[in-house]
XYZ file of N, CA and C in Angstrom:
513
model
N 50.585 -10.192 10.514
C 50.382 -11.236 9.584
C 50.639 -12.625 10.195
N 51.817 -12.772 10.832
C 52.185 -14.073 11.399
C 51.252 -14.423 12.554
N 50.925 -13.437 13.365
C 50.020 -13.690 14.490
C 48.646 -14.127 13.992
N 48.165 -13.489 12.934
C 46.860 -13.858 12.366
C 46.906 -15.288 11.839
N 47.974 -15.644 11.119
C 48.111 -17.010 10.613
C 48.205 -18.023 11.754
N 48.916 -17.660 12.815
C 49.033 -18.561 13.960
C 47.672 -18.785 14.620
N 46.925 -17.709 14.801
C 45.589 -17.835 15.397
C 44.653 -18.622 14.478
N 44.781 -18.430 13.167
C 43.994 -19.211 12.209
C 44.336 -20.693 12.346
N 45.619 -21.013 12.485
C 46.036 -22.405 12.673
C 45.457 -23.004 13.938
N 45.436 -22.228 15.003
C 44.852 -22.704 16.264
C 43.350 -22.953 16.088
N 42.682 -22.068 15.337
C 41.255 -22.271 15.067
C 41.036 -23.553 14.262
N 41.923 -23.843 13.329
C 41.800 -25.068 12.532
C 42.019 -26.310 13.405
N 42.979 -26.230 14.311
C 43.208 -27.352 15.229
C 41.989 -27.547 16.124
N 41.414 -26.427 16.582
C 40.206 -26.520 17.415
C 39.076 -27.204 16.642
N 38.857 -26.769 15.397
C 37.747 -27.339 14.628
C 37.993 -28.810 14.294
N 39.253 -29.197 14.078
C 39.556 -30.605 13.789
C 39.339 -31.480 15.018
N 39.403 -30.889 16.201
C 39.235 -31.657 17.428
C 37.798 -31.835 17.862
N 36.879 -31.171 17.170
C 35.468 -31.269 17.520
C 34.856 -32.471 16.802
N 34.938 -33.627 17.445
C 34.449 -34.869 16.851
C 33.366 -35.474 17.749
N 32.610 -36.403 17.171
C 31.531 -37.055 17.912
C 32.070 -37.904 19.062
N 33.155 -38.618 18.786
C 33.753 -39.493 19.795
C 35.033 -38.822 20.296
N 35.107 -38.478 21.580
C 36.312 -37.810 22.098
C 37.571 -38.649 21.850
N 38.610 -37.962 21.434
C 39.897 -38.606 21.151
C 40.959 -37.952 22.021
N 41.719 -38.743 22.727
C 42.726 -38.219 23.648
C 43.805 -37.413 22.910
N 44.067 -37.719 21.655
C 45.093 -37.009 20.878
C 44.641 -35.604 20.518
N 43.394 -35.464 20.062
C 42.921 -34.163 19.595
C 42.292 -33.310 20.694
N 41.856 -33.952 21.770
C 41.195 -33.216 22.837
C 42.188 -32.267 23.512
N 41.915 -30.983 23.466
C 42.786 -29.987 24.089
C 44.032 -29.654 23.292
N 44.161 -30.155 22.069
C 45.353 -29.869 21.254
C 45.456 -28.381 20.948
N 44.329 -27.738 20.747
C 44.362 -26.314 20.432
C 44.864 -25.498 21.627
N 44.566 -25.957 22.842
C 45.070 -25.261 24.037
C 46.589 -25.388 24.146
N 47.111 -26.582 23.823
C 48.566 -26.769 23.840
C 49.225 -25.884 22.787
N 48.605 -25.797 21.604
C 49.152 -24.961 20.539
C 49.119 -23.489 20.942
N 48.042 -23.067 21.584
C 47.926 -21.690 22.062
C 49.004 -21.393 23.105
N 49.245 -22.357 23.998
C 50.296 -22.193 25.002
C 51.656 -22.007 24.329
N 51.952 -22.839 23.313
C 53.239 -22.718 22.626
C 53.344 -21.412 21.840
N 52.228 -20.900 21.338
C 52.241 -19.596 20.678
C 52.628 -18.514 21.684
N 52.056 -18.573 22.866
C 52.383 -17.592 23.910
C 53.842 -17.713 24.337
N 54.333 -18.944 24.492
C 55.747 -19.152 24.836
C 56.630 -18.564 23.734
N 56.255 -18.792 22.483
C 57.021 -18.263 21.355
C 57.035 -16.742 21.340
N 55.899 -16.125 21.626
C 55.842 -14.665 21.663
C 56.703 -14.099 22.793
N 56.678 -14.766 23.944
C 57.540 -14.331 25.050
C 59.018 -14.497 24.703
N 59.361 -15.618 24.079
C 60.753 -15.849 23.668
C 61.187 -14.816 22.636
N 60.317 -14.520 21.674
C 60.623 -13.506 20.669
C 60.885 -12.160 21.325
N 60.036 -11.783 22.277
C 60.200 -10.505 22.965
C 61.523 -10.461 23.714
N 61.858 -11.547 24.394
C 63.120 -11.585 25.149
C 64.329 -11.532 24.223
N 64.316 -12.330 23.166
C 65.466 -12.385 22.247
C 65.629 -11.067 21.505
N 64.539 -10.400 21.163
C 64.641 -9.133 20.432
C 65.269 -8.029 21.277
N 65.334 -8.225 22.570
C 65.942 -7.232 23.475
C 67.458 -7.444 23.643
N 67.982 -8.554 23.138
C 69.409 -8.843 23.273
C 70.186 -7.988 22.282
N 71.225 -7.280 22.730
C 72.028 -6.463 21.810
C 72.710 -7.339 20.748
N 72.758 -6.842 19.516
C 73.323 -7.592 18.390
C 74.769 -8.031 18.652
N 75.638 -7.193 19.237
C 77.011 -7.672 19.487
C 77.065 -8.910 20.395
N 76.131 -9.030 21.309
C 76.088 -10.223 22.167
C 75.751 -11.450 21.341
N 74.804 -11.303 20.417
C 74.422 -12.421 19.555
C 75.601 -12.821 18.669
N 76.310 -11.825 18.121
C 77.486 -12.118 17.298
C 78.552 -12.848 18.117
N 78.746 -12.427 19.346
C 79.738 -13.063 20.205
C 79.339 -14.506 20.521
N 78.058 -14.732 20.733
C 77.580 -16.058 21.141
C 77.453 -17.037 19.979
N 77.524 -16.569 18.743
C 77.275 -17.428 17.576
C 78.171 -18.664 17.567
N 79.457 -18.491 17.751
C 80.383 -19.633 17.699
C 80.171 -20.595 18.868
N 80.126 -20.135 20.127
C 79.898 -21.079 21.233
C 78.559 -21.814 21.143
N 77.523 -21.138 20.682
C 76.221 -21.793 20.555
C 76.296 -22.872 19.473
N 77.014 -22.599 18.393
C 77.191 -23.593 17.331
C 77.922 -24.823 17.877
N 79.006 -24.607 18.597
C 79.770 -25.721 19.172
C 78.887 -26.512 20.141
N 78.130 -25.823 20.975
C 77.223 -26.488 21.914
C 76.192 -27.332 21.165
N 75.668 -26.795 20.062
C 74.666 -27.549 19.299
C 75.274 -28.791 18.661
N 76.528 -28.719 18.234
C 77.207 -29.884 17.658
C 77.402 -30.950 18.740
N 77.760 -30.524 19.945
C 77.903 -31.469 21.063
C 76.561 -32.140 21.356
N 75.478 -31.353 21.357
C 74.151 -31.922 21.589
C 73.771 -32.919 20.496
N 74.093 -32.605 19.237
C 73.786 -33.535 18.150
C 74.572 -34.834 18.315
N 75.836 -34.736 18.736
C 76.627 -35.943 18.999
C 76.047 -36.744 20.151
N 75.610 -36.049 21.190
C 74.995 -36.700 22.346
C 73.689 -37.391 21.957
N 72.979 -36.801 21.024
C 71.725 -37.394 20.545
C 71.969 -38.770 19.934
N 73.099 -38.934 19.259
C 73.417 -40.233 18.655
C 73.617 -41.310 19.719
N 73.992 -40.902 20.931
C 74.264 -41.853 22.010
C 73.018 -42.098 22.860
N 72.364 -41.033 23.306
C 71.229 -41.190 24.239
C 69.903 -40.761 23.635
N 69.873 -40.460 22.343
C 68.660 -39.979 21.706
C 67.582 -41.035 21.619
N 66.362 -40.577 21.440
C 65.222 -41.475 21.306
C 64.259 -40.899 20.281
N 63.423 -41.754 19.738
C 62.407 -41.323 18.790
C 61.118 -40.999 19.509
N 60.292 -40.183 18.855
C 59.004 -39.823 19.440
C 57.966 -39.718 18.338
N 56.721 -39.923 18.697
C 55.619 -39.755 17.764
C 55.745 -40.670 16.561
N 55.681 -40.060 15.382
C 55.782 -40.840 14.146
C 57.217 -41.187 13.806
N 58.175 -40.631 14.551
C 59.592 -40.874 14.279
C 60.228 -41.706 15.390
N 59.609 -42.828 15.720
C 60.139 -43.657 16.805
C 61.410 -44.393 16.402
N 61.674 -44.526 15.113
C 62.851 -45.262 14.659
C 64.114 -44.429 14.556
N 64.048 -43.139 14.879
C 65.225 -42.282 14.788
C 65.648 -41.842 16.182
N 66.891 -41.420 16.289
C 67.401 -40.895 17.561
C 67.510 -39.380 17.441
N 66.382 -38.690 17.515
C 66.417 -37.255 17.282
C 66.024 -36.415 18.496
N 65.544 -37.034 19.557
C 65.116 -36.289 20.736
C 65.979 -36.660 21.942
N 66.214 -35.684 22.794
C 66.860 -35.913 24.088
C 65.815 -35.594 25.152
N 65.683 -36.476 26.093
C 64.724 -36.275 27.174
C 65.480 -35.897 28.451
N 65.028 -34.793 29.061
C 65.539 -34.348 30.354
C 64.362 -34.287 31.308
N 64.237 -35.306 32.135
C 63.085 -35.390 33.026
C 61.816 -35.552 32.205
N 60.843 -34.688 32.407
C 59.599 -34.751 31.663
C 59.615 -33.927 30.390
N 60.758 -33.319 30.088
C 60.864 -32.429 28.931
C 61.725 -33.073 27.865
N 61.235 -33.137 26.643
C 62.010 -33.666 25.525
C 62.218 -32.582 24.489
N 63.388 -32.536 23.886
C 63.650 -31.534 22.859
C 64.500 -32.137 21.755
N 64.486 -31.483 20.603
C 65.212 -31.949 19.436
C 66.406 -31.025 19.215
N 67.628 -31.490 19.514
C 68.815 -30.657 19.370
C 69.027 -30.113 17.960
N 68.486 -30.771 16.948
C 68.644 -30.277 15.579
C 68.007 -28.900 15.414
N 66.966 -28.608 16.178
C 66.336 -27.292 16.083
C 67.272 -26.210 16.613
N 67.988 -26.510 17.678
C 68.991 -25.577 18.197
C 70.117 -25.436 17.183
N 70.501 -26.540 16.564
C 71.578 -26.524 15.573
C 71.211 -25.686 14.356
N 69.952 -25.697 13.958
C 69.536 -24.867 12.817
C 69.763 -23.390 13.127
N 69.316 -22.957 14.285
C 69.474 -21.554 14.667
C 70.955 -21.211 14.825
N 71.702 -22.094 15.469
C 73.132 -21.857 15.671
C 73.870 -21.780 14.339
N 73.516 -22.629 13.401
C 74.149 -22.612 12.086
C 73.839 -21.309 11.363
N 72.609 -20.861 11.435
C 72.236 -19.584 10.817
C 73.037 -18.442 11.435
N 73.132 -18.433 12.763
C 73.867 -17.354 13.437
C 75.342 -17.331 13.041
N 75.976 -18.514 13.041
C 77.403 -18.542 12.726
C 77.646 -18.233 11.255
N 76.808 -18.761 10.376
C 76.949 -18.421 8.958
C 76.762 -16.921 8.739
N 75.793 -16.334 9.400
C 75.559 -14.896 9.267
C 76.778 -14.116 9.722
N 77.371 -14.546 10.810
C 78.563 -13.851 11.308
C 79.723 -13.986 10.322
N 79.973 -15.198 9.842
C 81.078 -15.449 8.918
C 80.874 -14.680 7.608
N 79.671 -14.758 7.059
C 79.414 -14.116 5.770
C 79.354 -12.593 5.882
N 78.932 -12.072 7.021
C 78.857 -10.617 7.182
C 80.225 -9.985 7.408
N 81.219 -10.767 7.800
C 82.570 -10.234 8.002
C 83.294 -9.987 6.685
N 82.758 -10.503 5.594
C 83.380 -10.361 4.282
C 83.090 -8.977 3.701
N 84.078 -8.459 2.947
C 83.895 -7.176 2.273
C 83.225 -7.333 0.912
N 83.313 -8.542 0.344
C 82.745 -8.788 -0.979
C 82.065 -10.155 -0.989
N 81.195 -10.379 -1.965
C 80.521 -11.682 -2.048
C 81.493 -12.812 -2.373
N 81.085 -14.010 -2.076
C 81.863 -15.195 -2.445
C 81.841 -15.316 -3.971
N 83.014 -15.537 -4.575
C 83.031 -15.637 -6.036
C 83.804 -16.849 -6.542
N 84.395 -17.633 -5.620
C 85.119 -18.834 -6.051
C 84.637 -20.035 -5.246
N 84.858 -21.212 -5.810
C 84.501 -22.440 -5.090
C 85.289 -22.567 -3.797
N 86.523 -22.118 -3.788
C 87.353 -22.183 -2.568
C 86.713 -21.406 -1.422
N 86.069 -20.286 -1.748
C 85.424 -19.475 -0.714
C 84.154 -20.135 -0.170
N 83.627 -21.108 -0.882
C 82.447 -21.822 -0.418
C 82.768 -22.923 0.584
N 84.050 -23.252 0.731
C 84.432 -24.369 1.600
C 84.040 -24.104 3.050
N 84.354 -22.937 3.577
C 84.060 -22.661 4.991
C 82.555 -22.657 5.274
N 81.740 -21.910 4.494
C 80.300 -21.998 4.757
C 79.753 -23.409 4.553
N 80.276 -24.107 3.559
C 79.835 -25.477 3.316
C 80.159 -26.398 4.475
N 81.341 -26.237 5.058
C 81.746 -27.069 6.198
C 80.911 -26.755 7.436
N 80.575 -25.470 7.624
C 79.750 -25.075 8.771
C 78.397 -25.781 8.718
N 77.859 -25.938 7.518
C 76.567 -26.603 7.353
C 76.729 -28.121 7.313
N 77.819 -28.604 6.736
C 78.009 -30.051 6.548
C 78.106 -30.803 7.873
N 78.719 -30.205 8.890
C 78.894 -30.912 10.162
C 77.546 -31.241 10.828
N 76.665 -30.259 11.080
C 75.379 -30.640 11.675
C 74.531 -31.489 10.723
N 74.613 -31.214 9.424
C 73.866 -32.004 8.455
C 74.269 -33.471 8.541
N 75.563 -33.734 8.613
C 76.044 -35.114 8.718
C 75.591 -35.791 9.997
N 75.646 -35.057 11.106
C 75.217 -35.636 12.386
C 73.719 -35.939 12.391
N 72.941 -35.084 11.751
C 71.498 -35.328 11.665
C 71.223 -36.522 10.755
N 71.990 -36.681 9.697
C 71.815 -37.837 8.803
C 72.135 -39.148 9.525
N 73.014 -39.109 10.519
C 73.345 -40.313 11.276
C 72.200 -40.734 12.212
N 71.244 -39.852 12.469
C 70.151 -40.184 13.402
C 69.201 -41.242 12.848
N 68.794 -41.472 11.731
C 68.771 -40.649 10.516
C 67.476 -39.841 10.421
N 67.606 -38.573 10.013
C 66.448 -37.694 9.884
C 66.623 -36.853 8.620
N 66.196 -37.402 7.496
C 66.393 -36.761 6.204
C 65.687 -35.417 6.109
N 64.495 -35.319 6.627
C 63.742 -34.070 6.551
C 64.468 -32.917 7.220
N 64.969 -33.149 8.424
C 65.706 -32.112 9.133
C 67.022 -31.822 8.436
N 67.677 -32.848 7.921
C 68.942 -32.652 7.212
C 68.742 -31.762 5.992
N 67.645 -31.951 5.286
C 67.376 -31.114 4.111
C 67.178 -29.654 4.488
N 66.718 -29.391 5.682
C 66.566 -28.009 6.137
C 67.919 -27.300 6.167
N 68.983 -28.033 6.509
C 70.318 -27.433 6.528
C 70.767 -27.037 5.123
N 70.383 -27.823 4.127
C 70.706 -27.475 2.741
C 70.004 -26.169 2.375
N 68.732 -26.056 2.752
C 67.991 -24.821 2.506
C 68.611 -23.629 3.216
N 69.078 -23.850 4.432
C 69.740 -22.778 5.183
C 70.975 -22.302 4.431
N 71.790 -23.239 3.947
C 73.010 -22.869 3.225
C 72.679 -22.040 1.985
N 71.751 -22.522 1.167
C 71.421 -21.791 -0.059
C 70.819 -20.419 0.239
N 69.956 -20.329 1.244
C 69.366 -19.038 1.599
C 70.432 -18.063 2.086
N 71.334 -18.544 2.921
C 72.382 -17.662 3.449
C 73.335 -17.207 2.338
N 73.669 -18.109 1.431
C 74.531 -17.727 0.308
C 73.828 -16.710 -0.586
N 72.534 -16.876 -0.787
C 71.766 -15.921 -1.585
C 71.814 -14.539 -0.935
N 71.553 -14.486 0.382
C 71.547 -13.200 1.072
C 72.942 -12.594 1.167
N 73.958 -13.410 1.021
C 75.334 -12.905 1.017
C 75.751 -12.468 -0.386
N 74.809 -12.432 -1.322
C 75.031 -11.973 -2.709
C 75.990 -12.879 -3.486
N 76.000 -14.166 -3.158
C 76.800 -15.121 -3.919
C 76.171 -15.275 -5.305
N 76.968 -15.202 -6.370
C 76.397 -15.342 -7.710
C 75.703 -16.702 -7.885
N 74.566 -16.690 -8.560
C 73.778 -17.901 -8.753
C 74.589 -18.959 -9.497
N 75.421 -18.556 -10.463
C 76.196 -19.528 -11.235
C 77.160 -20.319 -10.360
N 77.591 -19.721 -9.248
C 78.542 -20.423 -8.362
C 77.816 -21.489 -7.564
């Protein structure tokens, strides 16, 4: 399903790039998207081979590393594309990346580890403090960039993780 949708998206990018007057932005965009699809499939294959206990062990250090990267972004970050006014990208040589994307995955991993260690669902506001703090730290750092769209993704992550942890809706 996902592969079919990805290939459909690449076909749409290809068709959008077929214009009368060549445009440097759209020319070859579908090839770049296809390359990133292949990179993603290779990354998925590699990550799926990692034993779960290793991922559980790495959850906390990866989260801390992502927080350090988000802090570093506030100092040396730069904007790109339509977001030139924010400090959301770090450039290393010819490669630029957005540390918030690493932070999203790291936050999911650490929340999953914390919530899975519980014997019962969260049922009090006091029990929400730790998961809330885990999400609040990267969310706050992303808001300082400022990048509201990415920050809102952290809110979605928190609610989704609490839902999967069987937290009552009323809480």
